[in-house]
PDB file of C-alpha atoms in Angstrom:
ATOM      1  CA  MET A1146     115.986 124.063  50.418  1.00  0.00           C
ATOM      2  CA  ASN A1147     117.430 126.159  47.607  1.00  0.00           C
ATOM      3  CA  GLU A1148     118.323 123.550  44.987  1.00  0.00           C
ATOM      4  CA  THR A1149     120.876 125.831  43.385  1.00  0.00           C
ATOM      5  CA  LYS A1150     123.225 126.326  46.331  1.00  0.00           C
ATOM      6  CA  LEU A1151     126.215 127.638  44.401  1.00  0.00           C
ATOM      7  CA  PRO A1152     129.651 128.979  45.392  1.00  0.00           C
ATOM      8  CA  GLN A1153     130.222 132.721  45.551  1.00  0.00           C
ATOM      9  CA  ASN A1154     133.858 132.471  44.436  1.00  0.00           C
ATOM     10  CA  LYS A1155     136.224 130.238  42.479  1.00  0.00           C
ATOM     11  CA  LEU A1156     137.247 127.164  44.506  1.00  0.00           C
ATOM     12  CA  ASN A1157     140.799 125.880  45.038  1.00  0.00           C
ATOM     13  CA  VAL A1158     140.450 122.235  44.002  1.00  0.00           C
ATOM     14  CA  LYS A1159     143.223 119.699  43.404  1.00  0.00           C
ATOM     15  CA  LEU A1160     141.129 116.522  43.134  1.00  0.00           C
ATOM     16  CA  ILE A1161     137.688 115.986  41.601  1.00  0.00           C
ATOM     17  CA  ALA A1162     135.941 112.694  42.427  1.00  0.00           C
ATOM     18  CA  LEU A1163     132.988 111.690  40.285  1.00  0.00           C
ATOM     19  CA  ASP A1164     130.253 109.156  40.921  1.00  0.00           C
ATOM     20  CA  LEU A1165     129.120 107.479  37.692  1.00  0.00           C
ATOM     21  CA  ASP A1166     125.420 106.556  37.553  1.00  0.00           C
ATOM     22  CA  ASP A1167     123.083 109.572  37.517  1.00  0.00           C
ATOM     23  CA  THR A1168     126.066 111.874  38.102  1.00  0.00           C
ATOM     24  CA  LEU A1169     128.821 111.721  35.482  1.00  0.00           C
ATOM     25  CA  LEU A1170     126.705 109.485  33.225  1.00  0.00           C
ATOM     26  CA  ASP A1171     123.507 110.682  31.600  1.00  0.00           C
ATOM     27  CA  SER A1172     120.294 108.655  31.405  1.00  0.00           C
ATOM     28  CA  HIS A1173     121.772 106.669  28.506  1.00  0.00           C
ATOM     29  CA  GLN A1174     124.908 105.709  30.473  1.00  0.00           C
ATOM     30  CA  LYS A1175     127.027 108.090  28.384  1.00  0.00           C
ATOM     31  CA  ILE A1176     129.477 110.903  29.169  1.00  0.00           C
ATOM     32  CA  SER A1177     128.787 113.963  27.020  1.00  0.00           C
ATOM     33  CA  GLU A1178     131.518 115.467  24.860  1.00  0.00           C
ATOM     34  CA  GLU A1179     131.197 118.737  26.779  1.00  0.00           C
ATOM     35  CA  THR A1180     131.894 116.932  30.049  1.00  0.00           C
ATOM     36  CA  VAL A1181     134.792 114.981  28.521  1.00  0.00           C
ATOM     37  CA  HIS A1182     136.352 118.235  27.266  1.00  0.00           C
ATOM     38  CA  THR A1183     135.925 119.905  30.679  1.00  0.00           C
ATOM     39  CA  LEU A1184     137.492 117.026  32.624  1.00  0.00           C
ATOM     40  CA  ARG A1185     140.396 116.750  30.184  1.00  0.00           C
ATOM     41  CA  ARG A1186     141.030 120.455  30.671  1.00  0.00           C
ATOM     42  CA  ALA A1187     140.984 120.021  34.459  1.00  0.00           C
ATOM     43  CA  ALA A1188     143.457 117.127  34.204  1.00  0.00           C
ATOM     44  CA  SER A1189     145.726 119.189  31.928  1.00  0.00           C
ATOM     45  CA  LEU A1190     145.894 121.800  34.699  1.00  0.00           C
ATOM     46  CA  GLY A1191     147.103 119.183  37.186  1.00  0.00           C
ATOM     47  CA  ILE A1192     143.767 118.542  38.907  1.00  0.00           C
ATOM     48  CA  TYR A1193     143.337 114.842  39.680  1.00  0.00           C
ATOM     49  CA  VAL A1194     140.170 113.480  38.042  1.00  0.00           C
ATOM     50  CA  VAL A1195     139.050 110.308  39.829  1.00  0.00           C
ATOM     51  CA  LEU A1196     136.091 108.154  38.821  1.00  0.00           C
ATOM     52  CA  CYS A1197     134.535 106.952  42.051  1.00  0.00           C
ATOM     53  CA  SER A1198     131.921 104.223  41.694  1.00  0.00           C
ATOM     54  CA  GLY A1199     130.178 101.325  43.369  1.00  0.00           C
ATOM     55  CA  ARG A1200     131.217  99.276  40.361  1.00  0.00           C
ATOM     56  CA  ALA A1201     134.214  96.946  40.299  1.00  0.00           C
ATOM     57  CA  GLU A1202     137.390  98.100  38.560  1.00  0.00           C
ATOM     58  CA  ASP A1203     136.809  96.509  35.144  1.00  0.00           C
ATOM     59  CA  ALA A1204     133.290  97.975  34.986  1.00  0.00           C
ATOM     60  CA  ILE A1205     134.752 101.483  35.403  1.00  0.00           C
ATOM     61  CA  LEU A1206     137.381 101.106  32.658  1.00  0.00           C
ATOM     62  CA  PRO A1207     135.097 101.875  29.659  1.00  0.00           C
ATOM     63  CA  PHE A1208     134.479 105.331  31.142  1.00  0.00           C
ATOM     64  CA  VAL A1209     138.196 105.791  31.886  1.00  0.00           C
ATOM     65  CA  ARG A1210     138.849 105.116  28.197  1.00  0.00           C
ATOM     66  CA  LYS A1211     136.219 107.660  27.184  1.00  0.00           C
ATOM     67  CA  LEU A1212     137.957 110.391  29.197  1.00  0.00           C
ATOM     68  CA  ASP A1213     141.338 109.332  27.780  1.00  0.00           C
ATOM     69  CA  ILE A1214     143.376 110.799  30.652  1.00  0.00           C
ATOM     70  CA  ALA A1215     144.622 107.558  32.254  1.00  0.00           C
ATOM     71  CA  GLY A1216     148.079 108.039  30.766  1.00  0.00           C
ATOM     72  CA  THR A1217     148.548 111.267  32.708  1.00  0.00           C
ATOM     73  CA  GLN A1218     149.478 111.660  36.353  1.00  0.00           C
ATOM     74  CA  SER A1219     146.137 113.410  36.947  1.00  0.00           C
ATOM     75  CA  GLY A1220     144.088 110.516  35.548  1.00  0.00           C
ATOM     76  CA  ARG A1221     145.904 107.485  36.914  1.00  0.00           C
ATOM     77  CA  TYR A1222     143.623 106.580  39.855  1.00  0.00           C
ATOM     78  CA  ILE A1223     140.108 105.159  40.138  1.00  0.00           C
ATOM     79  CA  ILE A1224     138.100 104.388  43.265  1.00  0.00           C
ATOM     80  CA  ALA A1225     136.007 101.222  42.969  1.00  0.00           C
ATOM     81  CA  VAL A1226     133.453  99.239  44.970  1.00  0.00           C
ATOM     82  CA  ASN A1227     132.125 102.295  46.822  1.00  0.00           C
ATOM     83  CA  GLY A1228     135.504 103.129  48.305  1.00  0.00           C
ATOM     84  CA  CYS A1229     136.769  99.642  49.179  1.00  0.00           C
ATOM     85  CA  SER A1230     139.478  99.848  46.532  1.00  0.00           C
ATOM     86  CA  ILE A1231     141.801 102.475  45.047  1.00  0.00           C
ATOM     87  CA  PHE A1232     143.381 101.270  41.812  1.00  0.00           C
ATOM     88  CA  ASP A1233     146.538 102.752  40.270  1.00  0.00           C
ATOM     89  CA  LEU A1234     146.140 102.391  36.498  1.00  0.00           C
ATOM     90  CA  HIS A1235     149.869 102.983  35.892  1.00  0.00           C
ATOM     91  CA  LYS A1236     151.021 100.266  38.280  1.00  0.00           C
ATOM     92  CA  ARG A1237     147.955  98.103  37.479  1.00  0.00           C
ATOM     93  CA  GLN A1238     147.382  97.317  41.133  1.00  0.00           C
ATOM     94  CA  ARG A1239     145.263  98.263  44.135  1.00  0.00           C
ATOM     95  CA  ILE A1240     147.022 100.656  46.499  1.00  0.00           C
ATOM     96  CA  TYR A1241     144.191 100.541  49.071  1.00  0.00           C
ATOM     97  CA  ASN A1242     141.850  97.695  49.944  1.00  0.00           C
ATOM     98  CA  GLN A1243     139.122  96.988  52.497  1.00  0.00           C
ATOM     99  CA  PHE A1244     137.317  93.641  52.952  1.00  0.00           C
ATOM    100  CA  VAL A1245     134.030  92.522  54.473  1.00  0.00           C
ATOM    101  CA  ALA A1246     134.672  89.845  57.132  1.00  0.00           C
ATOM    102  CA  PRO A1247     133.661  86.312  56.061  1.00  0.00           C
ATOM    103  CA  GLU A1248     131.262  85.910  59.009  1.00  0.00           C
ATOM    104  CA  ILE A1249     129.387  89.033  57.895  1.00  0.00           C
ATOM    105  CA  LEU A1250     129.102  87.705  54.340  1.00  0.00           C
ATOM    106  CA  LEU A1251     127.853  84.307  55.529  1.00  0.00           C
ATOM    107  CA  HIS A1252     125.270  85.808  57.859  1.00  0.00           C
ATOM    108  CA  ALA A1253     124.013  88.261  55.223  1.00  0.00           C
ATOM    109  CA  ASN A1254     123.741  85.472  52.662  1.00  0.00           C
ATOM    110  CA  ARG A1255     121.648  83.342  55.045  1.00  0.00           C
ATOM    111  CA  ARG A1256     119.403  86.297  55.901  1.00  0.00           C
ATOM    112  CA  ALA A1257     118.929  87.038  52.194  1.00  0.00           C
ATOM    113  CA  LYS A1258     117.834  83.425  51.628  1.00  0.00           C
ATOM    114  CA  GLU A1259     115.159  83.877  54.323  1.00  0.00           C
ATOM    115  CA  PHE A1260     113.755  86.691  52.162  1.00  0.00           C
ATOM    116  CA  GLY A1261     113.969  84.615  48.974  1.00  0.00           C
ATOM    117  CA  LEU A1262     116.923  86.662  47.683  1.00  0.00           C
ATOM    118  CA  VAL A1263     120.363  85.759  46.374  1.00  0.00           C
ATOM    119  CA  THR A1264     123.625  87.596  47.041  1.00  0.00           C
ATOM    120  CA  GLU A1265     126.663  88.514  44.966  1.00  0.00           C
ATOM    121  CA  VAL A1266     130.332  89.229  45.677  1.00  0.00           C
ATOM    122  CA  TYR A1267     132.896  90.836  43.401  1.00  0.00           C
ATOM    123  CA  ASP A1268     136.345  90.505  41.910  1.00  0.00           C
ATOM    124  CA  PRO A1269     137.677  93.275  39.644  1.00  0.00           C
ATOM    125  CA  ASP A1270     136.231  91.566  36.541  1.00  0.00           C
ATOM    126  CA  THR A1271     133.660  89.040  37.829  1.00  0.00           C
ATOM    127  CA  ILE A1272     130.386  88.872  39.780  1.00  0.00           C
ATOM    128  CA  HIS A1273     130.101  85.657  41.798  1.00  0.00           C
ATOM    129  CA  THR A1274     126.742  84.262  42.939  1.00  0.00           C
ATOM    130  CA  ASP A1275     125.154  80.903  43.667  1.00  0.00           C
ATOM    131  CA  GLU A1276     122.167  81.366  41.359  1.00  0.00           C
ATOM    132  CA  GLU A1277     121.409  83.325  38.213  1.00  0.00           C
ATOM    133  CA  THR A1278     118.169  85.296  38.523  1.00  0.00           C
ATOM    134  CA  LYS A1279     116.684  88.243  36.639  1.00  0.00           C
ATOM    135  CA  TRP A1280     118.124  90.459  39.374  1.00  0.00           C
ATOM    136  CA  THR A1281     121.684  89.109  39.238  1.00  0.00           C
ATOM    137  CA  ARG A1282     121.489  89.298  35.436  1.00  0.00           C
ATOM    138  CA  LEU A1283     120.434  92.965  35.731  1.00  0.00           C
ATOM    139  CA  ASP A1284     123.589  93.744  37.704  1.00  0.00           C
ATOM    140  CA  VAL A1285     125.836  91.818  35.307  1.00  0.00           C
ATOM    141  CA  ASP A1286     124.326  93.588  32.297  1.00  0.00           C
ATOM    142  CA  LEU A1287     124.593  96.996  33.974  1.00  0.00           C
ATOM    143  CA  CYS A1288     128.239  96.510  34.970  1.00  0.00           C
ATOM    144  CA  GLY A1289     129.408  94.602  31.908  1.00  0.00           C
ATOM    145  CA  LEU A1290     131.265  92.066  34.057  1.00  0.00           C
ATOM    146  CA  LYS A1291     131.428  88.264  33.775  1.00  0.00           C
ATOM    147  CA  MET A1292     129.098  86.111  35.892  1.00  0.00           C
ATOM    148  CA  ASN A1293     130.345  83.079  37.789  1.00  0.00           C
ATOM    149  CA  VAL A1294     127.786  80.732  39.402  1.00  0.00           C
ATOM    150  CA  VAL A1295     129.618  79.109  42.320  1.00  0.00           C
ATOM    151  CA  LYS A1296     128.745  75.580  43.471  1.00  0.00           C
ATOM    152  CA  ASP A1297     129.811  75.712  47.116  1.00  0.00           C
ATOM    153  CA  TYR A1298     129.030  79.396  47.565  1.00  0.00           C
ATOM    154  CA  GLU A1299     129.197  79.460  51.370  1.00  0.00           C
ATOM    155  CA  GLU A1300     132.696  77.977  51.323  1.00  0.00           C
ATOM    156  CA  PHE A1301     133.612  80.503  48.629  1.00  0.00           C
ATOM    157  CA  LEU A1302     132.455  83.419  50.824  1.00  0.00           C
ATOM    158  CA  LYS A1303     134.924  82.446  53.555  1.00  0.00           C
ATOM    159  CA  GLN A1304     137.719  84.152  51.552  1.00  0.00           C
ATOM    160  CA  GLY A1305     136.256  87.578  52.346  1.00  0.00           C
ATOM    161  CA  PHE A1306     135.399  90.087  49.609  1.00  0.00           C
ATOM    162  CA  VAL A1307     135.382  93.859  49.167  1.00  0.00           C
ATOM    163  CA  LYS A1308     131.586  94.004  49.158  1.00  0.00           C
ATOM    164  CA  MET A1309     128.372  92.006  48.927  1.00  0.00           C
ATOM    165  CA  LEU A1310     125.400  93.153  46.869  1.00  0.00           C
ATOM    166  CA  ILE A1311     121.847  91.858  47.185  1.00  0.00           C
ATOM    167  CA  PRO A1312     119.653  92.698  44.167  1.00  0.00           C
ATOM    168  CA  GLY A1313     115.886  92.420  44.328  1.00  0.00           C
ATOM    169  CA  GLU A1314     112.473  94.014  44.698  1.00  0.00           C
ATOM    170  CA  PRO A1315     112.834  97.410  46.446  1.00  0.00           C
ATOM    171  CA  GLU A1316     110.151  96.627  49.067  1.00  0.00           C
ATOM    172  CA  LEU A1317     111.923  93.422  50.109  1.00  0.00           C
ATOM    173  CA  LEU A1318     115.295  95.145  50.253  1.00  0.00           C
ATOM    174  CA  GLN A1319     113.950  97.834  52.580  1.00  0.00           C
ATOM    175  CA  LYS A1320     112.885  95.122  55.039  1.00  0.00           C
ATOM    176  CA  LEU A1321     116.136  93.191  54.690  1.00  0.00           C
ATOM    177  CA  GLN A1322     118.144  96.393  55.188  1.00  0.00           C
ATOM    178  CA  ALA A1323     116.426  97.022  58.519  1.00  0.00           C
ATOM    179  CA  THR A1324     117.095  93.437  59.595  1.00  0.00           C
ATOM    180  CA  LEU A1325     120.774  93.499  58.645  1.00  0.00           C
ATOM    181  CA  LYS A1326     121.383  96.896  60.259  1.00  0.00           C
ATOM    182  CA  SER A1327     119.934  95.502  63.472  1.00  0.00           C
ATOM    183  CA  ASP A1328     122.027  92.322  63.157  1.00  0.00           C
ATOM    184  CA  PHE A1329     125.346  94.002  62.394  1.00  0.00           C
ATOM    185  CA  GLY A1330     125.275  97.308  64.276  1.00  0.00           C
ATOM    186  CA  ASN A1331     128.667  98.935  63.632  1.00  0.00           C
ATOM    187  CA  LYS A1332     130.280  95.732  62.295  1.00  0.00           C
ATOM    188  CA  ALA A1333     129.304  96.508  58.682  1.00  0.00           C
ATOM    189  CA  SER A1334     127.985  99.333  56.543  1.00  0.00           C
ATOM    190  CA  VAL A1335     124.557  98.462  55.094  1.00  0.00           C
ATOM    191  CA  PHE A1336     122.753 100.751  52.641  1.00  0.00           C
ATOM    192  CA  ILE A1337     120.612 100.843  49.502  1.00  0.00           C
ATOM    193  CA  SER A1338     122.557 102.392  46.605  1.00  0.00           C
ATOM    194  CA  LYS A1339     119.785 102.027  44.019  1.00  0.00           C
ATOM    195  CA  PRO A1340     116.208 101.001  44.884  1.00  0.00           C
ATOM    196  CA  TYR A1341     116.967  97.450  43.661  1.00  0.00           C
ATOM    197  CA  PHE A1342     120.519  97.116  45.103  1.00  0.00           C
ATOM    198  CA  LEU A1343     121.301  96.566  48.805  1.00  0.00           C
ATOM    199  CA  GLU A1344     125.024  96.776  49.595  1.00  0.00           C
ATOM    200  CA  ILE A1345     127.147  95.517  52.473  1.00  0.00           C
ATOM    201  CA  LEU A1346     130.578  97.079  52.942  1.00  0.00           C
ATOM    202  CA  PRO A1347     133.214  97.008  55.667  1.00  0.00           C
ATOM    203  CA  PRO A1348     132.545  99.331  58.628  1.00  0.00           C
ATOM    204  CA  ASP A1349     133.788 102.922  58.291  1.00  0.00           C
ATOM    205  CA  CYS A1350     134.392 102.355  54.612  1.00  0.00           C
ATOM    206  CA  GLY A1351     133.057 104.546  51.830  1.00  0.00           C
ATOM    207  CA  LYS A1352     133.947 106.763  48.926  1.00  0.00           C
ATOM    208  CA  GLY A1353     134.767 109.643  51.262  1.00  0.00           C
ATOM    209  CA  GLN A1354     137.283 107.642  53.279  1.00  0.00           C
ATOM    210  CA  ALA A1355     138.996 106.456  50.089  1.00  0.00           C
ATOM    211  CA  ILE A1356     139.204 110.010  48.741  1.00  0.00           C
ATOM    212  CA  SER A1357     140.684 111.195  52.050  1.00  0.00           C
ATOM    213  CA  TYR A1358     143.290 108.407  51.884  1.00  0.00           C
ATOM    214  CA  LEU A1359     144.187 109.274  48.283  1.00  0.00           C
ATOM    215  CA  ALA A1360     144.441 113.011  49.044  1.00  0.00           C
ATOM    216  CA  LYS A1361     146.855 112.263  51.886  1.00  0.00           C
ATOM    217  CA  HIS A1362     148.808 109.817  49.700  1.00  0.00           C
ATOM    218  CA  LEU A1363     149.186 112.513  47.027  1.00  0.00           C
ATOM    219  CA  GLU A1364     149.994 115.263  49.567  1.00  0.00           C
ATOM    220  CA  LEU A1365     147.588 117.645  47.865  1.00  0.00           C
ATOM    221  CA  ASP A1366     147.979 121.383  48.433  1.00  0.00           C
ATOM    222  CA  GLY A1367     144.316 122.144  47.702  1.00  0.00           C
ATOM    223  CA  GLY A1368     140.825 120.874  48.335  1.00  0.00           C
ATOM    224  CA  THR A1369     138.928 117.806  47.194  1.00  0.00           C
ATOM    225  CA  MET A1370     135.574 117.987  45.419  1.00  0.00           C
ATOM    226  CA  GLY A1371     133.101 115.106  45.190  1.00  0.00           C
ATOM    227  CA  PHE A1372     130.045 114.922  42.914  1.00  0.00           C
ATOM    228  CA  GLY A1373     127.245 112.465  43.769  1.00  0.00           C
ATOM    229  CA  ASP A1374     123.523 111.841  43.736  1.00  0.00           C
ATOM    230  CA  SER A1375     122.678 108.909  46.008  1.00  0.00           C
ATOM    231  CA  MET A1376     123.224 107.389  49.445  1.00  0.00           C
ATOM    232  CA  ASN A1377     126.377 105.516  48.446  1.00  0.00           C
ATOM    233  CA  ASP A1378     127.834 109.012  47.885  1.00  0.00           C
ATOM    234  CA  GLU A1379     127.076 110.172  51.442  1.00  0.00           C
ATOM    235  CA  THR A1380     130.613 109.885  52.847  1.00  0.00           C
ATOM    236  CA  MET A1381     132.043 111.559  49.741  1.00  0.00           C
ATOM    237  CA  ILE A1382     129.634 114.478  50.069  1.00  0.00           C
ATOM    238  CA  LYS A1383     130.421 114.800  53.786  1.00  0.00           C
ATOM    239  CA  LEU A1384     134.205 114.243  53.805  1.00  0.00           C
ATOM    240  CA  CYS A1385     135.337 116.080  50.676  1.00  0.00           C
ATOM    241  CA  THR A1386     136.335 119.704  51.115  1.00  0.00           C
ATOM    242  CA  TYR A1387     133.477 120.536  48.754  1.00  0.00           C
ATOM    243  CA  GLY A1388     130.586 118.072  48.534  1.00  0.00           C
ATOM    244  CA  VAL A1389     128.495 118.728  45.428  1.00  0.00           C
ATOM    245  CA  ALA A1390     125.107 117.067  44.933  1.00  0.00           C
ATOM    246  CA  MET A1391     123.535 116.737  41.515  1.00  0.00           C
ATOM    247  CA  LYS A1392     120.356 118.697  40.887  1.00  0.00           C
ATOM    248  CA  ASN A1393     118.729 115.338  40.047  1.00  0.00           C
ATOM    249  CA  GLY A1394     120.041 113.754  43.260  1.00  0.00           C
ATOM    250  CA  LEU A1395     118.160 112.531  46.308  1.00  0.00           C
ATOM    251  CA  GLU A1396     116.811 115.309  48.535  1.00  0.00           C
ATOM    252  CA  GLU A1397     118.750 113.876  51.491  1.00  0.00           C
ATOM    253  CA  ILE A1398     122.025 114.175  49.565  1.00  0.00           C
ATOM    254  CA  LYS A1399     121.216 117.722  48.423  1.00  0.00           C
ATOM    255  CA  GLU A1400     120.481 118.740  52.011  1.00  0.00           C
ATOM    256  CA  MET A1401     123.874 117.550  53.283  1.00  0.00           C
ATOM    257  CA  ALA A1402     125.921 118.903  50.336  1.00  0.00           C
ATOM    258  CA  ASP A1403     127.893 122.149  50.378  1.00  0.00           C
ATOM    259  CA  PHE A1404     126.637 122.904  46.873  1.00  0.00           C
ATOM    260  CA  VAL A1405     124.057 121.647  44.370  1.00  0.00           C
ATOM    261  CA  THR A1406     124.621 121.796  40.618  1.00  0.00           C
ATOM    262  CA  ALA A1407     122.391 124.172  38.662  1.00  0.00           C
ATOM    263  CA  LYS A1408     121.865 121.486  36.007  1.00  0.00           C
ATOM    264  CA  THR A1409     121.111 117.742  36.004  1.00  0.00           C
ATOM    265  CA  ASN A1410     123.226 114.834  34.774  1.00  0.00           C
ATOM    266  CA  ASP A1411     121.344 115.074  31.445  1.00  0.00           C
ATOM    267  CA  GLU A1412     122.221 118.788  31.124  1.00  0.00           C
ATOM    268  CA  ASP A1413     126.014 118.607  31.622  1.00  0.00           C
ATOM    269  CA  GLY A1414     125.626 119.535  35.291  1.00  0.00           C
ATOM    270  CA  ILE A1415     129.207 118.579  36.156  1.00  0.00           C
ATOM    271  CA  ALA A1416     130.763 120.427  33.217  1.00  0.00           C
ATOM    272  CA  ASP A1417     128.715 123.537  33.991  1.00  0.00           C
ATOM    273  CA  PHE A1418     129.737 123.540  37.662  1.00  0.00           C
ATOM    274  CA  ILE A1419     133.446 122.881  37.044  1.00  0.00           C
ATOM    275  CA  GLN A1420     133.700 125.480  34.286  1.00  0.00           C
ATOM    276  CA  ARG A1421     132.076 128.160  36.444  1.00  0.00           C
ATOM    277  CA  PHE A1422     133.624 127.497  39.830  1.00  0.00           C
ATOM    278  CA  VAL A1423     136.877 125.543  39.357  1.00  0.00           C
ATOM    279  CA  LEU A1424     138.383 126.357  35.955  1.00  0.00           C
TER     280      LEU A1424
END
């Protein structure tokens, strides 16, 4: 495949959705000043700029602050938890929400225990689990959220949550993923977002579906563009008008994308692409 699949003309885009890790963020979890400048310029032209992450809402906010566009109409929305939530920063509330059924959470938790793994569920500012391990600590440190160790965790799961995450050794997660996909069929979405993170979401729920909902809600008169690098970006790459894979992304994502950036996340790949083909 030609890794630099690039547009031939300027694209009519009214919403740009951006995955965080390995896409908008560089290897040091930072957004470059060049990228900040480019996205601010896009927002000033009335293009919605939407951070679109597997993280919970509060874990996305530091990057919202870095862009400093949340006070504008174009920067008021974020998509969290891999598309299970759309949050309106002006109203300070979710305008779209999807939940994993309690019976799915309970079954997944019991299966994880069979593999010697622990599970986590999320609120906007907290990761809940029944045991602190090096893997749950890794997720907490990465996201910058609070950790809550719950005593009666199974009872707690019966509330239903936007997603469950199972952190652990990649080899174990591959086996557990196969088991859970077989168990759930089309009752849940099961995928590995990072080699050490297995995620369980509601069925037919993803970043792409959330972007489609938001585009309809905003009655956009132009296309949507989604930038991603990994399998939790699959629906975004497929359902956006223009799906753009990062040069450093997974081969599978690059194959399904409309375009591939000419530069990586460490080379201002997003800024380069937007400057050349949108602005």
